[in-house]
Coordinates of N, CA and C in Angstrom, one line a residue:
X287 N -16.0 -42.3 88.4 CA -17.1 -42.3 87.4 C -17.7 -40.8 87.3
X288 N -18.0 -40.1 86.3 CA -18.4 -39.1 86.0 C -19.8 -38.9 85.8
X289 N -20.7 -37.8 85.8 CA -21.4 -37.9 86.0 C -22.3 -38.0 84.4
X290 N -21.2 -37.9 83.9 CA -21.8 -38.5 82.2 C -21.8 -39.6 81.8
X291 N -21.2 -41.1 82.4 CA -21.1 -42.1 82.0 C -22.6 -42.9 82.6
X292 N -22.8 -44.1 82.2 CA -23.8 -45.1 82.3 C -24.5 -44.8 83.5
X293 N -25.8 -44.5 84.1 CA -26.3 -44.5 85.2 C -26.1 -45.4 86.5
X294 N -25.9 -45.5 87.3 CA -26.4 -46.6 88.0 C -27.5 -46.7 88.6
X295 N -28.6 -47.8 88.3 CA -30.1 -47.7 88.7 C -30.0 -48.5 90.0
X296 N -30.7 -47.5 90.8 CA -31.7 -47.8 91.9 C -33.2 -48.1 92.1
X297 N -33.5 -49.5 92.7 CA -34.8 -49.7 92.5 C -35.0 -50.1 94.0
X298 N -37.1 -49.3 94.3 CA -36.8 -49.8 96.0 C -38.5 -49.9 95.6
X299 N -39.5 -50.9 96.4 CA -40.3 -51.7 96.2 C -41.6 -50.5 96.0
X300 N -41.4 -50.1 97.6 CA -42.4 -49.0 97.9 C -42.3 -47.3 98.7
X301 N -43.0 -46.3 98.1 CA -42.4 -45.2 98.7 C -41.7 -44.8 99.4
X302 N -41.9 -45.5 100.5 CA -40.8 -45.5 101.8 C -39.8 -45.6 101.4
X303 N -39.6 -46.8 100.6 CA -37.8 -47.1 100.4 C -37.3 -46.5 99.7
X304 N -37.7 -44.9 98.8 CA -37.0 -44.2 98.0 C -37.1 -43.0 98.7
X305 N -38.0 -42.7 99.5 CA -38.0 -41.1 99.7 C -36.9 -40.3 100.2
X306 N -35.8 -41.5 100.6 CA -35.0 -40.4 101.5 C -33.8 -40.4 100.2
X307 N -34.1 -41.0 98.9 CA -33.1 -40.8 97.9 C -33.5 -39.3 96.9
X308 N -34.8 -39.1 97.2 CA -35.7 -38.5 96.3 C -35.2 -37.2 97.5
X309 N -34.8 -36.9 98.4 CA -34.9 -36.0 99.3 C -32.9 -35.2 98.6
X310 N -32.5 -36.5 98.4 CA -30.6 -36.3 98.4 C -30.6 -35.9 96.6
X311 N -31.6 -36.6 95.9 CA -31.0 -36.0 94.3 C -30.9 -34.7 94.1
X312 N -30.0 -34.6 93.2 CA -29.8 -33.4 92.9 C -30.1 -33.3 91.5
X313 N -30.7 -32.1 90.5 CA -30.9 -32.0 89.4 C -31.7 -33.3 88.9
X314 N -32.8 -33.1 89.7 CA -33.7 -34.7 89.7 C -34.5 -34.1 88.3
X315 N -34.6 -35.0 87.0 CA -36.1 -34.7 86.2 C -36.6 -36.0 86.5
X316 N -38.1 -36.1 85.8 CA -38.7 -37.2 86.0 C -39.1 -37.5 84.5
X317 N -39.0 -39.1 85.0 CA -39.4 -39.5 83.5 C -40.5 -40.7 83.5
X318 N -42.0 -40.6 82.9 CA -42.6 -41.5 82.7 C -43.2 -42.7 81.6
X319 N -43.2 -43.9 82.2 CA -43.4 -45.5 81.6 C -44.3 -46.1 82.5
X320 N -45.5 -46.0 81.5 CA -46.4 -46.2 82.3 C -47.0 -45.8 83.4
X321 N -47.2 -47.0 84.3 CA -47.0 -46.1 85.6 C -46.5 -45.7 86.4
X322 N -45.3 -45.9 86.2 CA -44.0 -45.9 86.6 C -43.4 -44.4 86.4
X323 N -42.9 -44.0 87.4 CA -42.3 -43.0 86.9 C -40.4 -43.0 87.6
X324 N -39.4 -42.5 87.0 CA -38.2 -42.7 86.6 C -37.7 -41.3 87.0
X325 N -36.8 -41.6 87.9 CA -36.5 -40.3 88.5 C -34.6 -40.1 88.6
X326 N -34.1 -39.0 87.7 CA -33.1 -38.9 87.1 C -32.2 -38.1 88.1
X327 N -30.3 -38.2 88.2 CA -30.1 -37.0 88.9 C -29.0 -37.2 89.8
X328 N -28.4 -36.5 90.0 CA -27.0 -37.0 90.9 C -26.6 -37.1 92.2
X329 N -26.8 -38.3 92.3 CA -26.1 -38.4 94.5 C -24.4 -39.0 94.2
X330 N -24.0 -38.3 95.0 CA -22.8 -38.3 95.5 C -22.1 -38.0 93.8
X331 N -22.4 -37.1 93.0 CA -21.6 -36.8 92.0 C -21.6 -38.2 91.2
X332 N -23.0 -39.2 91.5 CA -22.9 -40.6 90.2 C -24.3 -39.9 90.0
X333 N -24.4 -40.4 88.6 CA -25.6 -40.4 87.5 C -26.5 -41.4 87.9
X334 N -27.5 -41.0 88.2 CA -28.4 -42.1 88.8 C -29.9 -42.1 88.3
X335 N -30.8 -42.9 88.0 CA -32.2 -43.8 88.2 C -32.4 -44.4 88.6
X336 N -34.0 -43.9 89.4 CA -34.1 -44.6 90.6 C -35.6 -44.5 90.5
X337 N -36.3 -45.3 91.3 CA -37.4 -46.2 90.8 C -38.6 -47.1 91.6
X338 N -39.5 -46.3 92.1 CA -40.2 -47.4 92.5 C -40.7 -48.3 91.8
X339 N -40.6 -49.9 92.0 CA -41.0 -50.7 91.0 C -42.6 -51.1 91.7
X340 N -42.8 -51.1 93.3 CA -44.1 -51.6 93.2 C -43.6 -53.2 93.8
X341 N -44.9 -53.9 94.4 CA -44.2 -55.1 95.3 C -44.5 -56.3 94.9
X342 N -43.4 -57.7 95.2 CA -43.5 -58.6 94.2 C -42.2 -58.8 93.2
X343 N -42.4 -60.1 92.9 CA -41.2 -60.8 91.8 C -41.5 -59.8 90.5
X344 N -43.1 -60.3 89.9 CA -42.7 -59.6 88.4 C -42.6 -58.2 88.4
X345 N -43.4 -57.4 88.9 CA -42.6 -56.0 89.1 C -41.6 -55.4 89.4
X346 N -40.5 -56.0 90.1 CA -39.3 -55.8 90.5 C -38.6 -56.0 88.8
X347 N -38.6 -57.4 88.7 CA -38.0 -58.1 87.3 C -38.3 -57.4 86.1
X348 N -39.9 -57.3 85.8 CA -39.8 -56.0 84.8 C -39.3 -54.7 84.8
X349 N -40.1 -54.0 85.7 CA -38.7 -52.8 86.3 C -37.4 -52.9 86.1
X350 N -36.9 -53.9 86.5 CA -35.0 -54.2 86.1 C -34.5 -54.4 84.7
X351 N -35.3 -54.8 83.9 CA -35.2 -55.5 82.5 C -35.3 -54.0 82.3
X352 N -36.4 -53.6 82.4 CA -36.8 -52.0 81.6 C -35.6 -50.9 82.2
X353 N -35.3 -51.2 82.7 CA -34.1 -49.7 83.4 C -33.0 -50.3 82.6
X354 N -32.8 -52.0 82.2 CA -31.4 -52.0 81.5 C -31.4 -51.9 80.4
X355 N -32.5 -52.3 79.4 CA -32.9 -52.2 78.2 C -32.7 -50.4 77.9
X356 N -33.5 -49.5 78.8 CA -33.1 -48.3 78.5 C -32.3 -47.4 78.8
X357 N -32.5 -47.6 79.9 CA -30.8 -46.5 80.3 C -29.2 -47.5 80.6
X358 N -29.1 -48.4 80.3 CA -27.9 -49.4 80.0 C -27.0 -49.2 81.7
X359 N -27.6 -49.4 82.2 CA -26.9 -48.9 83.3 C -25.5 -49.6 83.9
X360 N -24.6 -48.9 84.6 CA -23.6 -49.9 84.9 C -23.7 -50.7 86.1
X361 N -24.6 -50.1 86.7 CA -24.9 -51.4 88.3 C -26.0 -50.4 88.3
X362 N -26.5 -52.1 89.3 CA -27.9 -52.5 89.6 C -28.2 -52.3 91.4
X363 N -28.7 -51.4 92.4 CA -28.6 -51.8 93.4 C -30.4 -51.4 94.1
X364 N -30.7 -52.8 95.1 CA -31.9 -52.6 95.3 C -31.9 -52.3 96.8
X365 N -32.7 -51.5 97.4 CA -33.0 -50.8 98.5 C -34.1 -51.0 98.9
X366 N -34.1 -51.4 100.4 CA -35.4 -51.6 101.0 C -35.5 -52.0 102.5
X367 N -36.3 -53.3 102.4 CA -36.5 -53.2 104.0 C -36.7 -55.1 104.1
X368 N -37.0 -56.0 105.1 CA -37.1 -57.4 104.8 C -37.0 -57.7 105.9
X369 N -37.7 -58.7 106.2 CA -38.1 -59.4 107.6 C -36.5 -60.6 107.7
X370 N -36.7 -60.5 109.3 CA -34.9 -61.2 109.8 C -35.5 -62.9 109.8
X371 N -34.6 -63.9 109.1 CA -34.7 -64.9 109.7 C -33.6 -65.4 110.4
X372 N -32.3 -64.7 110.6 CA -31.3 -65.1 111.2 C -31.7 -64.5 112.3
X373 N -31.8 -65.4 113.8 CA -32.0 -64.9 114.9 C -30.9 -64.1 115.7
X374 N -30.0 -63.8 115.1 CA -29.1 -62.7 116.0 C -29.0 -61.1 115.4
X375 N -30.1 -61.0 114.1 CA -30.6 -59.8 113.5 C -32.1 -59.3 114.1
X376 N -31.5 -58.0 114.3 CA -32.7 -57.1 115.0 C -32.7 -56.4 114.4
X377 N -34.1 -55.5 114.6 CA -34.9 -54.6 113.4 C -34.0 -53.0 113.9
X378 N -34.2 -52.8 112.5 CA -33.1 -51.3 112.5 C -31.5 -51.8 111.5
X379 N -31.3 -53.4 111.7 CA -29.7 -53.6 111.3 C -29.9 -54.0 109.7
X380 N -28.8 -53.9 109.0 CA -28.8 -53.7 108.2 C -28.2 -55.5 107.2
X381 N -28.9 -55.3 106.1 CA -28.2 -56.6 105.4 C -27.9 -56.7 104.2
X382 N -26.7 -56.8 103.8 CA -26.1 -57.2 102.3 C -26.3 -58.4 102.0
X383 N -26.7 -58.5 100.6 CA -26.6 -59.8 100.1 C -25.5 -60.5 99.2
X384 N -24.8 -61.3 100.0 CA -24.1 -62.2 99.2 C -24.2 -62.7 98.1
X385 N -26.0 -63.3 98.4 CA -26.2 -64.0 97.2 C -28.1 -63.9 97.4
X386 N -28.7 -64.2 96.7 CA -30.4 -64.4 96.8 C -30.8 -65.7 96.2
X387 N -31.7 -66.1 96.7 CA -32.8 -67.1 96.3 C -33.7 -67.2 96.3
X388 N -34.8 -68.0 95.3 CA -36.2 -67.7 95.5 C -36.8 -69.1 96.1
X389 N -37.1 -68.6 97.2 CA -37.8 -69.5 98.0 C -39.1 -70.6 98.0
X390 N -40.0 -69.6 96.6 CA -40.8 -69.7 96.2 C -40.7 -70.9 95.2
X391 N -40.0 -71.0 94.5 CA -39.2 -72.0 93.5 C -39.3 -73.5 93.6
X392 N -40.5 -74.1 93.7 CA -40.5 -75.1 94.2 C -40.7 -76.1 93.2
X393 N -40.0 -77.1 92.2 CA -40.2 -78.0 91.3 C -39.9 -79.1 91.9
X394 N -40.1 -79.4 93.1 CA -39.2 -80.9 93.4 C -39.5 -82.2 93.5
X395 N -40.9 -81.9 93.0 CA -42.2 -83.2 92.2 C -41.4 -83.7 91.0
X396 N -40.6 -82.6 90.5 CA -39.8 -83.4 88.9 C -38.3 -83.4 89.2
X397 N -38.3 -83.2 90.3 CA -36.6 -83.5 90.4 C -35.7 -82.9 90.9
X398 N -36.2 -81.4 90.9 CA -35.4 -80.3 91.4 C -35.1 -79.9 92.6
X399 N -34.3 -79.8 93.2 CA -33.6 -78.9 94.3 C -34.9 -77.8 94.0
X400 N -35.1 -77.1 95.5 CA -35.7 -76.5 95.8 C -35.4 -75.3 96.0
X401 N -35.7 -74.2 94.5 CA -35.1 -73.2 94.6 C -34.6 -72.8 92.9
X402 N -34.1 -74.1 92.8 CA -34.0 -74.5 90.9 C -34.5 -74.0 90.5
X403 N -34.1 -73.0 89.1 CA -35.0 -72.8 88.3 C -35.2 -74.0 87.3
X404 N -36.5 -74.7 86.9 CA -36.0 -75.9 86.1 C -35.3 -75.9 84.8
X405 N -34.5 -76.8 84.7 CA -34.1 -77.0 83.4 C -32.6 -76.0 83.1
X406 N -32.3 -74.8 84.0 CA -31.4 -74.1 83.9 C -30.1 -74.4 85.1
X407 N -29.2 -73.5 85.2 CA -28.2 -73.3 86.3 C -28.4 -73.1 87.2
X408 N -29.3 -71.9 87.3 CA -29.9 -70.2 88.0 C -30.2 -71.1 89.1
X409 N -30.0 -71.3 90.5 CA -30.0 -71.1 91.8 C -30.5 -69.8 92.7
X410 N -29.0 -69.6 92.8 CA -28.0 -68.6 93.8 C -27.6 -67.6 92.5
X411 N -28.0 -66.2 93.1 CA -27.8 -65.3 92.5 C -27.0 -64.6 92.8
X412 N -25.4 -64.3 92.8 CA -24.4 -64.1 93.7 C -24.2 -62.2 93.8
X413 N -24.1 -61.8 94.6 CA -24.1 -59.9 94.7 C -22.8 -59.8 93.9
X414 N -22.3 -58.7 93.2 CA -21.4 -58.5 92.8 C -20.3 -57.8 93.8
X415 N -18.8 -58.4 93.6 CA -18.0 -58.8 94.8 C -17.2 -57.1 95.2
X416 N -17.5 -56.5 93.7 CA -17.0 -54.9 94.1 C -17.9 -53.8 94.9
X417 N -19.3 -54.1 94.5 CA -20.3 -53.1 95.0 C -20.5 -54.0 96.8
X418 N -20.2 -55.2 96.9 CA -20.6 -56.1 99.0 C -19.3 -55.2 99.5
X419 N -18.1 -55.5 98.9 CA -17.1 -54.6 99.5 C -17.1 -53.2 99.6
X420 N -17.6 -52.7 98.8 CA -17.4 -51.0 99.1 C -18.7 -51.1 100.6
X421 N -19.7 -51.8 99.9 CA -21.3 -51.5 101.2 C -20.5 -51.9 101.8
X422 N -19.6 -52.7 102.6 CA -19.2 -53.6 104.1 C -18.3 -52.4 104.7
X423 N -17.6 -51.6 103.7 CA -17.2 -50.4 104.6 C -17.4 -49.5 105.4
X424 N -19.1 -49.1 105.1 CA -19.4 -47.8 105.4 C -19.5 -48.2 107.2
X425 N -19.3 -46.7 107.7 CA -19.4 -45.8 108.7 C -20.8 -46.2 109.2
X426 N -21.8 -46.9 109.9 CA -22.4 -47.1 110.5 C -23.1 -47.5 111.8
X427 N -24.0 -46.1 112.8 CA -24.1 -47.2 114.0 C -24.9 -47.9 113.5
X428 N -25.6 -48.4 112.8 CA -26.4 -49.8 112.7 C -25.7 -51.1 112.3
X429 N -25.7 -52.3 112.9 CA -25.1 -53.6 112.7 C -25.4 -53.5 111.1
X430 N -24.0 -54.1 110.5 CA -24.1 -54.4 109.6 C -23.9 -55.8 108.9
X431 N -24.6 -56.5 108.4 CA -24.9 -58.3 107.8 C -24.5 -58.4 106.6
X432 N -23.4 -59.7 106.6 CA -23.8 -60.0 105.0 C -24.5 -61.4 105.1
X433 N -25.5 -61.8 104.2 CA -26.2 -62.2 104.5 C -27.3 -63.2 103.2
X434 N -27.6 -64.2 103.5 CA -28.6 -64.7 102.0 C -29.8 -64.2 102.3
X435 N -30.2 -63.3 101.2 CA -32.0 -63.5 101.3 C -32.6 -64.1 100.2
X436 N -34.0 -64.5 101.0 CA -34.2 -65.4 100.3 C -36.0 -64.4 99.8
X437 N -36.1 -64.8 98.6 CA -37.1 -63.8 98.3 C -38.2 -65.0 97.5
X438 N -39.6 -64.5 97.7 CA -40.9 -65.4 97.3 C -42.0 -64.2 97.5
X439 N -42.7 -64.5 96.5 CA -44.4 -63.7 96.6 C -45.1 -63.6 97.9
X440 N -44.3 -63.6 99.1 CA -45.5 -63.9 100.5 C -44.7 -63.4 101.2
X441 N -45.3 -62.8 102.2 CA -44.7 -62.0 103.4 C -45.0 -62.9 104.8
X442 N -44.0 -63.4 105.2 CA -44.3 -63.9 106.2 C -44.4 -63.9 107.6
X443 N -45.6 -64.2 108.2 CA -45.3 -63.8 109.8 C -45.6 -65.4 110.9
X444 N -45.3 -65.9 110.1 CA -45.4 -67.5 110.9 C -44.1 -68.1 110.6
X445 N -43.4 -67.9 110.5 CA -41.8 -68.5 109.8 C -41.3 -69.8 110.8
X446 N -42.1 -69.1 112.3 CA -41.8 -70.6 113.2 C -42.2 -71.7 113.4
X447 N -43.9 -71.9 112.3 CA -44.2 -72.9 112.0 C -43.5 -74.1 111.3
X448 N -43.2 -75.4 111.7 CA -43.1 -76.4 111.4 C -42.8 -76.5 109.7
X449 N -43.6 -76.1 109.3 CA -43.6 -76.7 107.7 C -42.6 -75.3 106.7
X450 N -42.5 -74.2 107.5 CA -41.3 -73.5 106.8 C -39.7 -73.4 107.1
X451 N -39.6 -74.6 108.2 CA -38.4 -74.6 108.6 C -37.0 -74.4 107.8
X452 N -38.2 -75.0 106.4 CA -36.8 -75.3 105.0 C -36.2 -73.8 104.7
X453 N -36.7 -72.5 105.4 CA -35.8 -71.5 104.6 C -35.4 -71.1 105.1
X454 N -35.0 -71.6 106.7 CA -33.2 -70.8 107.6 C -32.7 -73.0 107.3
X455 N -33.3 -73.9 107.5 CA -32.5 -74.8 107.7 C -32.1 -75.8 106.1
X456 N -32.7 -75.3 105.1 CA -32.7 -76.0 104.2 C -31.8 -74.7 103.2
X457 N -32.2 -74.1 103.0 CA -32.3 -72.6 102.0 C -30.9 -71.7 102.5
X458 N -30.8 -71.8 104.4 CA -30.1 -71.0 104.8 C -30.2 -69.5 104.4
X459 N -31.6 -69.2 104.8 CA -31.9 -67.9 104.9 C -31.0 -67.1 105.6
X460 N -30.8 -65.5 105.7 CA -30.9 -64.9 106.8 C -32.0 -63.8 107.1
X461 N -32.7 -63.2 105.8 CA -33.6 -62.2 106.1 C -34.1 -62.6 104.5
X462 N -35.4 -62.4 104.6 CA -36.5 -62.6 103.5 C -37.2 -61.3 103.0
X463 N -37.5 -61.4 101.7 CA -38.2 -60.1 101.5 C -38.9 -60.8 99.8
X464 N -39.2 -60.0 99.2 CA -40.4 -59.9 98.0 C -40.0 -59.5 96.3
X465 N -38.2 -58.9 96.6 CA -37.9 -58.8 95.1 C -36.6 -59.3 95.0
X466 N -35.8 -59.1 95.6 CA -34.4 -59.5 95.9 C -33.8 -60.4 94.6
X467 N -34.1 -61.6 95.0 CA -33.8 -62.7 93.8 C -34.4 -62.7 92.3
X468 N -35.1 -62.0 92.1 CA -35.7 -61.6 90.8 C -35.3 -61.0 90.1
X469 N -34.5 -59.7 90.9 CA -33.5 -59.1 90.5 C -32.5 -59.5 90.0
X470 N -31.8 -60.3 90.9 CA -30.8 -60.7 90.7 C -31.0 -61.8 89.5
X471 N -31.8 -62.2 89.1 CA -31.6 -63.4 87.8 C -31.7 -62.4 87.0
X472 N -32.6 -60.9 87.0 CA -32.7 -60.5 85.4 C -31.3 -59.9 85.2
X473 N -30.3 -59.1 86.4 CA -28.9 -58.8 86.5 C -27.8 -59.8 86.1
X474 N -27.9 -61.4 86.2 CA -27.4 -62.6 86.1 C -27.4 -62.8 84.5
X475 N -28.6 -62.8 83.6 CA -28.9 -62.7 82.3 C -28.5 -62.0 81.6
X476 N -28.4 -60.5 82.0 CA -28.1 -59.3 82.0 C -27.1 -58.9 82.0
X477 N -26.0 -59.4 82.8 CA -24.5 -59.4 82.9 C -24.2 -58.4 84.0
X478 N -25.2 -58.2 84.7 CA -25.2 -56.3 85.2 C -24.9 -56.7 86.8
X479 N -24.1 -55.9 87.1 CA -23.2 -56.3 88.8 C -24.6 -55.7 90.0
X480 N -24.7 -56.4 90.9 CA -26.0 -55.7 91.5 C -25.7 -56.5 93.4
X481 N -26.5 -55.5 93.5 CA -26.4 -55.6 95.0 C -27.5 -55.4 95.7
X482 N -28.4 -56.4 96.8 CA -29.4 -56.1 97.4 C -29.0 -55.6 99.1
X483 N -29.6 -54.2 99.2 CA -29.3 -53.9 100.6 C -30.7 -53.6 101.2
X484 N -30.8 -54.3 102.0 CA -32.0 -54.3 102.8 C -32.0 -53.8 104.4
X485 N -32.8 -53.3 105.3 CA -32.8 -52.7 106.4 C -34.2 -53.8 107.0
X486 N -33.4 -54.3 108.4 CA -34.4 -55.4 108.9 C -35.7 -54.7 109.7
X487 N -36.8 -54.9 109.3 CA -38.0 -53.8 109.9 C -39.2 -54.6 110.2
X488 N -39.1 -56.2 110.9 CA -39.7 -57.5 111.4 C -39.0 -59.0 111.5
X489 N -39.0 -59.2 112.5 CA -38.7 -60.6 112.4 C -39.3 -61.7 112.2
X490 N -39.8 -61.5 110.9 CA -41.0 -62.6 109.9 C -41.3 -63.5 111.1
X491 N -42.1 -63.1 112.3 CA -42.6 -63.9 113.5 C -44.2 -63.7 113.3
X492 N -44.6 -63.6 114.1 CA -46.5 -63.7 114.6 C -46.2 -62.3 115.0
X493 N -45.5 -61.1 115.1 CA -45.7 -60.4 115.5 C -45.3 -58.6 113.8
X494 N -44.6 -60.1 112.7 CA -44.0 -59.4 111.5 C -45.0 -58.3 111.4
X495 N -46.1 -58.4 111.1 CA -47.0 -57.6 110.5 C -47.0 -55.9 111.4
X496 N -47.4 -55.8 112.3 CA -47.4 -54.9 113.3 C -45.9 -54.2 113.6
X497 N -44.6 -55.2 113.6 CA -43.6 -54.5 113.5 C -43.4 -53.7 112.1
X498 N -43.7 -54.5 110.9 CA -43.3 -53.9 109.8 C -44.4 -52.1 109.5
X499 N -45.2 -52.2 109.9 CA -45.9 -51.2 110.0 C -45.8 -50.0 110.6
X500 N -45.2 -50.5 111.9 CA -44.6 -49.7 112.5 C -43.3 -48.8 112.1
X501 N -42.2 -49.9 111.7 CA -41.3 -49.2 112.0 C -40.9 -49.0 110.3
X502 N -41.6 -49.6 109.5 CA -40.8 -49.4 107.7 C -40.7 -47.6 107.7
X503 N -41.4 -46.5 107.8 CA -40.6 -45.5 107.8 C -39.8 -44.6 108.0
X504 N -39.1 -45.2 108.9 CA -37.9 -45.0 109.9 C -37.0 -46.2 109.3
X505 N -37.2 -47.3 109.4 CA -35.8 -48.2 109.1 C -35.4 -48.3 107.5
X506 N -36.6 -47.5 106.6 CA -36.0 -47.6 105.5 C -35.3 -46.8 104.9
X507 N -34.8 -45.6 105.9 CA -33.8 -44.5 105.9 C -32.2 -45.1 106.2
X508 N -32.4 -46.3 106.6 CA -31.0 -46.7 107.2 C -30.2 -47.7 106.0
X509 N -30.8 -47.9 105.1 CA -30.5 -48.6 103.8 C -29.8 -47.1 102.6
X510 N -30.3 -45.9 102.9 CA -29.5 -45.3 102.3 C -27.9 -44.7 102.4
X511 N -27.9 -44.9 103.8 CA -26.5 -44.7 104.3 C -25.7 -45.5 103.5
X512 N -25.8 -46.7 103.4 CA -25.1 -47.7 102.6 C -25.0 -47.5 101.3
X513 N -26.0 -47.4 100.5 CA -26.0 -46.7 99.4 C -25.3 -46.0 99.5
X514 N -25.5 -44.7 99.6 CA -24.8 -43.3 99.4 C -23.3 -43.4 99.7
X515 N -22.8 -44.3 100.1 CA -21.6 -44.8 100.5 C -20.8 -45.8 99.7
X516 N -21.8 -46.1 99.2 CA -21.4 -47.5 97.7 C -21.6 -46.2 96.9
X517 N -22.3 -45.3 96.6 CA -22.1 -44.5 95.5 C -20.9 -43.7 95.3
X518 N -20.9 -43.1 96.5 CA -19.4 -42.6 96.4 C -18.3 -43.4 96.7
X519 N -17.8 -44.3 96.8 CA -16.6 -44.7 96.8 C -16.9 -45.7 95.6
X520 N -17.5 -45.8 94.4 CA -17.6 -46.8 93.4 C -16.7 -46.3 92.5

């Protein structure tokens, strides 16, 4: 891919999770929408936008609709960070998603599977099977996961409680985060190939909060390696 053809957009929640892209662009302009600002420019010799969307489902999902509507991009990949619910994931390791779900999705007073969007197909939001293979390649000491996340408006640090059991034993979580699956339905609608790579930086426990604080600007440097590595060999 040249560096003239279709962009591929990169979106990551919060500052942290772009800075170490904003450090690698090259011939970066900036471009702004709103309050948003869109930051142009080439890693690894691909044409790229890249984007803090800000935290949450509809920001993520507008941000994604608006990067495809304007710069038509040819993939979609989101960057960041997400608390572990698979207990053999420790913070620092790394997770690809297979697929995403919104956890949040709860219609099941009218019938629905939990997770359903109602009245549609939309589930399981499956990663695209070219961009999980190139990320499963890369060169990394950090563990590398493929993995379901499962994404909802809430950050959680009680996950061991009783009444959330449904999202490693029902949902088959492995690590949870805040835009993931949002993404992936407006990329699903969209037709647009996308991949969420997350860097685990709490284990959504009684202790999530203080680890994520801790360690989000250091572990969200370890989500670019993957990138940068899906960019060049795409």
């Amino acid at each position: 891919m040249s560096p003239t053809t279709s962009p591929i957009a990169i979106i990551g929640a919060m500052d942290a999770e772009i800075q170490e892209y904003l450090h690698h662009l090259e011939d970066m302009k900036e471009e702004a929408w709103n309050h948003f600002v869109f930051f142009h420019g080439l890693l690894e010799g691909k044409n790229v936008v890249l984007v803090k969307s800000g935290i949450g489902k509809v920001f993520s999902a507008m941000i994604a609709q608006h990067m495809i509507d304007t710069y038509a991009p040819s993939h979609l990949l989101f960057t960041g960070v997400a608390g572990a619910l698979n207990t053999t994931y420790e913070i620092g390791d790394i997770v690809l998603s297979k697929d995403c779900v919104q956890h949040d999705m709860d219609v099941r007073a009218l019938g629905f599977e939990r997770g359903r969007i109602p009245y549609t197909d939309f589930k399981v939001f499956e990663a695209n099977n070219e961009l999980l293979s190139i990320a499963q390649g890369v060169q990394s000491e950090q563990h590398i996961h493929t993995g379901r996340i499962l994404t909802g408006d809430q950050f959680f640090t009680h996950s061991a409680l009783d009444s959330h059991t449904y999202l490693t034993q029902e949902l088959e979580g492995d690590a949870i985060e805040m835009e993931g699956a949002a993404v992936g339905q407006v990329c699903a609608i969209n037709n647009i190939p996308f991949l969420v790579v997350r860097t685990i930086s709490d284990k959504a426990n009684e202790e999530a909060s203080l680890n994520f604080n801790e360690f989000l600007p250091e572990v969200a440097k370890n989500s670019f390696a993957v990138v940068r590595h899906t960019l060049k060999n795409l």
